[in-house]
Tab-separated table of C-alpha atoms in Angstrom:
chain	number	residue	atom	x	y	z
A	24	MET	CA	-60.342	6.613	17.337
A	25	ARG	CA	-56.823	7.243	15.908
A	26	ILE	CA	-54.056	5.883	17.938
A	27	LEU	CA	-50.667	8.279	17.425
A	28	LYS	CA	-47.759	6.142	17.214
A	29	PRO	CA	-44.270	7.910	18.832
A	30	MET	CA	-42.449	9.789	16.825
A	31	SER	CA	-39.619	7.288	17.271
A	32	LEU	CA	-41.354	4.574	15.104
A	33	LEU	CA	-42.327	7.353	12.193
A	34	LEU	CA	-38.788	8.283	11.669
A	35	PRO	CA	-36.583	6.286	9.585
A	36	GLN	CA	-34.663	4.106	11.897
A	37	ASP	CA	-30.768	3.935	11.811
A	38	ASP	CA	-29.284	0.516	10.356
A	39	SER	CA	-26.378	1.742	10.505
A	40	SER	CA	-24.547	-0.816	12.615
A	41	HIS	CA	-25.569	-2.936	9.877
A	42	ARG	CA	-24.333	-1.390	6.653
A	43	GLY	CA	-21.295	0.261	5.857
A	44	ALA	CA	-19.210	-2.306	8.139
A	45	PHE	CA	-16.373	-4.456	7.166
A	46	THR	CA	-15.836	-7.626	8.677
A	47	LEU	CA	-12.146	-9.322	9.698
A	48	ALA	CA	-12.171	-11.495	6.954
A	49	GLU	CA	-13.499	-8.433	4.368
A	50	LEU	CA	-10.228	-6.156	5.444
A	51	LEU	CA	-7.825	-9.226	5.593
A	52	THR	CA	-8.946	-10.039	1.790
A	53	THR	CA	-8.535	-6.488	0.848
A	54	MET	CA	-5.015	-6.175	2.095
A	55	VAL	CA	-3.948	-9.718	0.196
A	56	ILE	CA	-5.253	-8.281	-2.686
A	57	ILE	CA	-3.584	-4.795	-2.082
A	58	ALA	CA	0.251	-6.199	-1.134
A	59	ILE	CA	-0.429	-8.389	-4.352
A	60	LEU	CA	-1.013	-5.730	-6.733
A	61	VAL	CA	2.098	-4.215	-5.264
A	62	SER	CA	4.025	-7.023	-5.254
A	63	LEU	CA	3.129	-7.461	-9.261
A	64	LEU	CA	3.964	-3.267	-9.766
A	65	SER	CA	7.263	-3.535	-7.949
A	66	ALA	CA	8.259	-6.492	-9.746
A	67	ALA	CA	7.204	-4.573	-13.020
A	68	LEU	CA	8.987	-1.906	-12.348
A	69	ASN	CA	11.910	-4.213	-11.504
A	70	HIS	CA	11.659	-5.906	-14.940
A	71	THR	CA	11.552	-2.610	-16.840
A	72	LYS	CA	14.682	-0.408	-14.533
A	73	THR	CA	16.610	-3.887	-15.351
A	74	ARG	CA	15.704	-4.045	-19.025
A	75	ALA	CA	16.657	-0.548	-19.680
A	76	LEU	CA	20.112	-1.350	-17.647
A	77	GLN	CA	20.777	-3.858	-20.089
A	78	VAL	CA	20.290	-2.022	-23.564
A	79	THR	CA	22.402	0.267	-21.375
A	80	CYS	CA	25.158	-2.130	-21.843
A	81	LEU	CA	24.343	-3.368	-25.316
A	82	SER	CA	23.171	-0.196	-27.238
A	83	ASN	CA	25.327	2.436	-25.449
A	84	ASN	CA	28.693	0.672	-23.434
A	85	LEU	CA	29.143	-1.823	-25.982
A	86	LYS	CA	28.693	0.625	-29.342
A	87	GLN	CA	30.738	3.153	-27.865
A	88	LEU	CA	33.449	0.672	-27.136
A	89	GLN	CA	33.552	-0.923	-30.683
A	90	PHE	CA	32.948	2.395	-32.330
A	91	ALA	CA	36.135	3.538	-30.199
A	92	TRP	CA	37.591	-0.092	-32.144
A	93	PHE	CA	37.505	1.369	-35.485
A	94	MET	CA	38.596	4.836	-34.770
A	95	TYR	CA	41.779	3.521	-33.840
A	96	ILE	CA	42.365	0.917	-36.458
A	97	ASP	CA	41.362	3.706	-39.206
A	98	ASP	CA	44.051	5.919	-36.831
A	99	ASN	CA	46.617	3.399	-37.123
A	100	ASP	CA	46.713	1.794	-40.742
A	101	ASN	CA	44.486	-0.773	-40.573
A	102	ARG	CA	45.822	-2.291	-37.328
A	103	LEU	CA	43.796	-4.254	-34.130
A	104	PRO	CA	44.522	-2.507	-30.882
A	105	LEU	CA	47.242	-4.729	-28.599
A	106	ASN	CA	44.958	-7.112	-26.715
A	107	GLN	CA	47.529	-8.589	-24.701
A	108	THR	CA	48.691	-9.974	-21.292
A	109	ASP	CA	51.475	-8.835	-18.918
A	110	PRO	CA	53.543	-11.997	-17.094
A	111	GLU	CA	51.255	-14.001	-14.705
A	112	PRO	CA	50.953	-12.521	-11.275
A	113	VAL	CA	51.635	-14.137	-7.674
A	114	ASP	CA	47.798	-15.308	-7.428
A	115	HIS	CA	46.249	-15.605	-10.379
A	116	ARG	CA	43.536	-17.215	-9.111
A	117	ILE	CA	42.634	-14.321	-6.842
A	118	PHE	CA	43.688	-11.504	-9.260
A	119	GLY	CA	43.557	-12.859	-12.391
A	120	TRP	CA	45.990	-11.763	-15.160
A	121	LYS	CA	46.903	-7.703	-16.030
A	122	ASN	CA	46.309	-6.333	-19.309
A	123	SER	CA	49.836	-5.027	-20.762
A	124	THR	CA	50.532	-1.241	-20.999
A	125	ASN	CA	50.151	-1.113	-24.054
A	126	SER	CA	46.794	-2.662	-24.885
A	127	TRP	CA	43.587	-1.584	-25.226
A	128	VAL	CA	43.112	-1.746	-21.646
A	129	VAL	CA	45.860	-2.036	-18.798
A	130	GLY	CA	45.378	-4.088	-15.623
A	131	SER	CA	43.052	-6.450	-14.387
A	132	PRO	CA	39.466	-5.526	-12.708
A	133	LYS	CA	40.102	-7.938	-10.333
A	134	GLU	CA	42.501	-5.708	-8.512
A	135	ASP	CA	42.113	-2.059	-9.795
A	136	LEU	CA	40.707	0.269	-7.261
A	137	THR	CA	40.364	3.345	-9.617
A	138	THR	CA	40.068	4.108	-13.532
A	139	GLU	CA	43.614	4.834	-13.785
A	140	ASN	CA	44.237	1.381	-15.828
A	141	ILE	CA	41.264	2.194	-18.139
A	142	LYS	CA	42.698	5.110	-18.698
A	143	LYS	CA	46.190	4.404	-19.627
A	144	GLY	CA	44.433	2.067	-22.596
A	145	THR	CA	44.734	3.102	-26.073
A	146	LEU	CA	41.328	3.069	-26.737
A	147	PHE	CA	40.527	5.274	-24.199
A	148	PRO	CA	41.438	8.523	-25.816
A	149	TYR	CA	38.907	7.754	-28.141
A	150	VAL	CA	36.033	6.696	-25.585
A	151	LYS	CA	37.152	9.165	-22.749
A	152	ALA	CA	33.820	7.954	-19.781
A	153	PRO	CA	35.699	5.054	-17.548
A	154	GLU	CA	31.878	3.898	-16.850
A	155	LEU	CA	31.679	2.576	-20.341
A	156	TYR	CA	33.867	0.467	-19.672
A	157	ARG	CA	31.179	-1.290	-17.134
A	158	CYS	CA	27.502	-3.012	-17.501
A	159	PRO	CA	25.143	-1.167	-14.460
A	160	LEU	CA	24.136	-4.426	-13.667
A	161	ASP	CA	27.519	-5.717	-12.665
A	162	ARG	CA	27.578	-5.744	-8.702
A	163	SER	CA	31.099	-7.414	-9.147
A	164	THR	CA	33.716	-5.822	-6.254
A	165	VAL	CA	37.639	-5.686	-6.152
A	166	ALA	CA	39.223	-8.197	-4.587
A	167	GLY	CA	39.587	-7.835	-0.554
A	168	HIS	CA	37.552	-4.292	-1.039
A	169	ASP	CA	34.140	-5.425	-1.175
A	170	ALA	CA	32.718	-1.950	-1.228
A	171	VAL	CA	34.840	-1.133	-4.145
A	172	LEU	CA	32.641	-1.936	-7.778
A	173	ARG	CA	35.148	-3.616	-10.673
A	174	THR	CA	36.156	-0.668	-12.932
A	175	ARG	CA	35.174	-3.122	-16.185
A	176	SER	CA	32.690	-5.525	-17.598
A	177	TYR	CA	33.968	-6.355	-20.545
A	178	ALA	CA	37.110	-7.889	-22.332
A	179	MET	CA	38.098	-8.589	-26.324
A	180	ASN	CA	38.398	-11.994	-28.193
A	181	ALA	CA	42.051	-13.242	-27.451
A	182	TYR	CA	42.475	-13.718	-31.475
A	183	LEU	CA	42.364	-10.413	-32.369
A	184	ASN	CA	46.037	-9.382	-31.856
A	185	GLY	CA	45.747	-10.863	-28.481
A	186	ASP	CA	48.165	-13.627	-26.703
A	187	GLN	CA	47.679	-16.305	-28.371
A	188	ALA	CA	49.460	-17.811	-31.809
A	189	GLY	CA	48.427	-19.154	-35.125
A	190	PRO	CA	46.933	-18.407	-38.235
A	191	ARG	CA	43.861	-18.007	-36.058
A	192	VAL	CA	45.165	-14.893	-34.825
A	193	LYS	CA	44.099	-11.605	-36.959
A	194	THR	CA	46.272	-7.964	-36.838
A	195	ARG	CA	44.791	-6.332	-39.167
A	196	PHE	CA	41.273	-5.293	-39.930
A	197	SER	CA	42.047	-6.503	-43.447
A	198	GLU	CA	42.307	-10.194	-42.397
A	199	LEU	CA	38.977	-10.648	-41.260
A	200	VAL	CA	37.758	-12.797	-44.017
A	201	ASN	CA	36.875	-16.382	-42.465
A	202	PRO	CA	34.416	-15.442	-41.506
A	203	THR	CA	33.399	-12.161	-42.105
A	204	PRO	CA	33.697	-9.044	-39.776
A	205	GLU	CA	29.943	-9.714	-39.185
A	206	LYS	CA	30.813	-13.073	-37.917
A	207	VAL	CA	33.828	-12.571	-35.404
A	208	PHE	CA	32.819	-11.105	-32.102
A	209	VAL	CA	34.940	-8.343	-30.402
A	210	PHE	CA	33.812	-7.183	-27.057
A	211	ILE	CA	31.680	-9.690	-24.692
A	212	GLU	CA	31.026	-9.936	-20.741
A	213	GLU	CA	33.079	-11.780	-18.994
A	214	HIS	CA	31.958	-13.636	-15.767
A	215	GLU	CA	32.849	-12.057	-13.011
A	216	LYS	CA	34.003	-15.225	-11.491
A	217	SER	CA	35.746	-15.827	-14.639
A	218	LEU	CA	39.803	-16.644	-14.768
A	219	TRP	CA	39.705	-12.942	-16.004
A	220	ALA	CA	42.769	-14.093	-18.329
A	221	GLY	CA	44.267	-10.754	-19.892
A	222	THR	CA	42.119	-11.826	-23.175
A	223	PHE	CA	38.767	-13.532	-23.288
A	224	PHE	CA	40.433	-16.834	-24.754
A	225	VAL	CA	38.099	-19.250	-26.263
A	226	VAL	CA	39.480	-22.569	-27.352
A	227	PRO	CA	38.615	-23.509	-30.849
A	228	ARG	CA	36.450	-26.343	-31.925
A	229	GLU	CA	38.693	-28.430	-33.743
A	230	ASN	CA	40.843	-28.814	-29.759
A	231	PHE	CA	37.916	-31.087	-28.780
A	232	SER	CA	36.059	-34.366	-29.485
A	233	LEU	CA	32.664	-34.310	-30.763
A	234	THR	CA	30.963	-34.543	-27.465
A	235	GLY	CA	33.578	-32.467	-25.319
A	236	GLY	CA	34.279	-29.038	-24.794
A	237	SER	CA	35.533	-26.879	-21.576
A	238	TRP	CA	35.399	-23.026	-20.617
A	239	ILE	CA	38.756	-20.701	-20.595
A	240	SER	CA	37.072	-17.744	-20.325
A	241	THR	CA	33.670	-17.873	-18.834
A	242	PRO	CA	31.088	-15.346	-20.244
A	243	ALA	CA	28.640	-13.380	-18.169
A	244	ASP	CA	25.018	-14.583	-17.642
A	245	ARG	CA	24.136	-11.744	-15.363
A	246	HIS	CA	21.077	-10.327	-18.875
A	247	ASP	CA	17.944	-13.500	-18.087
A	248	GLN	CA	20.894	-15.819	-18.006
A	249	GLY	CA	22.763	-13.795	-21.256
A	250	CYS	CA	25.102	-11.628	-22.151
A	251	ASN	CA	26.035	-8.701	-24.603
A	252	LEU	CA	29.045	-8.570	-27.349
A	253	SER	CA	30.051	-6.143	-30.075
A	254	PHE	CA	31.306	-8.036	-33.658
A	255	ALA	CA	33.417	-6.664	-35.382
A	256	ASP	CA	31.047	-4.850	-38.587
A	257	GLY	CA	29.869	-2.820	-35.690
A	258	HIS	CA	26.884	-4.189	-34.725
A	259	THR	CA	25.701	-5.764	-30.769
A	260	GLU	CA	24.225	-8.567	-30.372
A	261	TYR	CA	22.622	-9.994	-26.381
A	262	TRP	CA	22.396	-13.740	-26.622
A	263	ARG	CA	20.772	-15.828	-24.254
A	264	TRP	CA	22.854	-18.920	-22.796
A	265	TYR	CA	20.883	-22.501	-23.186
A	266	TRP	CA	22.741	-23.157	-20.115
A	267	PRO	CA	23.587	-21.129	-16.817
A	268	LYS	CA	27.827	-19.989	-16.431
A	269	THR	CA	29.729	-20.416	-13.293
A	270	ALA	CA	33.107	-20.667	-12.886
A	271	ASN	CA	35.100	-23.193	-14.083
A	272	LEU	CA	38.429	-22.561	-12.913
A	273	ASP	CA	39.790	-26.598	-13.611
A	274	ASN	CA	38.419	-26.057	-17.414
A	275	LYS	CA	36.673	-29.719	-16.485
A	276	LEU	CA	35.833	-31.235	-19.967
A	277	THR	CA	31.754	-31.269	-19.690
A	278	SER	CA	29.881	-33.276	-21.675
A	279	ASN	CA	26.568	-31.363	-20.889
A	280	SER	CA	24.452	-30.452	-24.710
A	281	LYS	CA	23.129	-27.369	-23.173
A	282	GLU	CA	26.455	-26.414	-22.066
A	283	LEU	CA	28.281	-27.429	-25.290
A	284	LEU	CA	25.875	-25.482	-27.028
A	285	ASP	CA	26.663	-22.355	-25.958
A	286	LEU	CA	30.706	-23.265	-26.406
A	287	ARG	CA	29.533	-24.260	-30.096
A	288	ARG	CA	28.445	-20.588	-30.464
A	289	LEU	CA	30.943	-18.704	-29.655
A	290	GLN	CA	33.386	-21.185	-30.951
A	291	ALA	CA	32.359	-20.544	-34.139
A	292	ALA	CA	32.625	-16.579	-33.264
A	293	LEU	CA	35.944	-17.106	-33.455
A	294	PRO	CA	38.760	-15.709	-36.428
A	295	ARG	CA	39.224	-18.937	-38.489
A	296	PRO	CA	42.807	-19.934	-40.046
């Protein structure tokens, strides 16, 4: 006799309770993988944004300022823009020194609350955009005003019609022969904690022993431990430093070999007698 099986035995069995379900460990692993991927993507996007802002500083801001420098020289019978400092304020460690009223730029970024002093500078008629005077990655603020960004990130070589005296100081473009213009820096990003002494002052190599040196003005290192510079022939460069830069308000001598390499590099980019 043929025995009929119950329909429940003939139909496919539902084993959904044993397939397609994630264990807690699998869910946690998936969440960790997603978090890692999001973190990597975010880091890549941040790096791309930072790189784009660094390029803006180098290829836009400094290029425009350097072009304005050339235009001024062309309009003023080969004479370099004035780059001098007003008398020392009450506390230069807080406010720095101010640029004089007839210089390429006026005032001090450590205390200027508006761009009015930038507009008073002799280069502004050729630039006409205050935002070009500040690196987009410069987050430094005005002394006593933490919510106000500084108006300027760049300073000019003190030996280019600046405060210093002697045969190193050049007042005309035609005097830039040793070294030639492509090796003399004009504008440089100054460190937010530097003295901001009106002009960017680098003590010449011969003023130190073979194994010594110190910063007076300190270059910035906001671009992956480096900064941007422009040169007297019109080109711009990114320099990565061997050593991180910090404020050196006391101008202490250093024998740090990597720090000295950075200092020597800038000393070599000064006009010579």
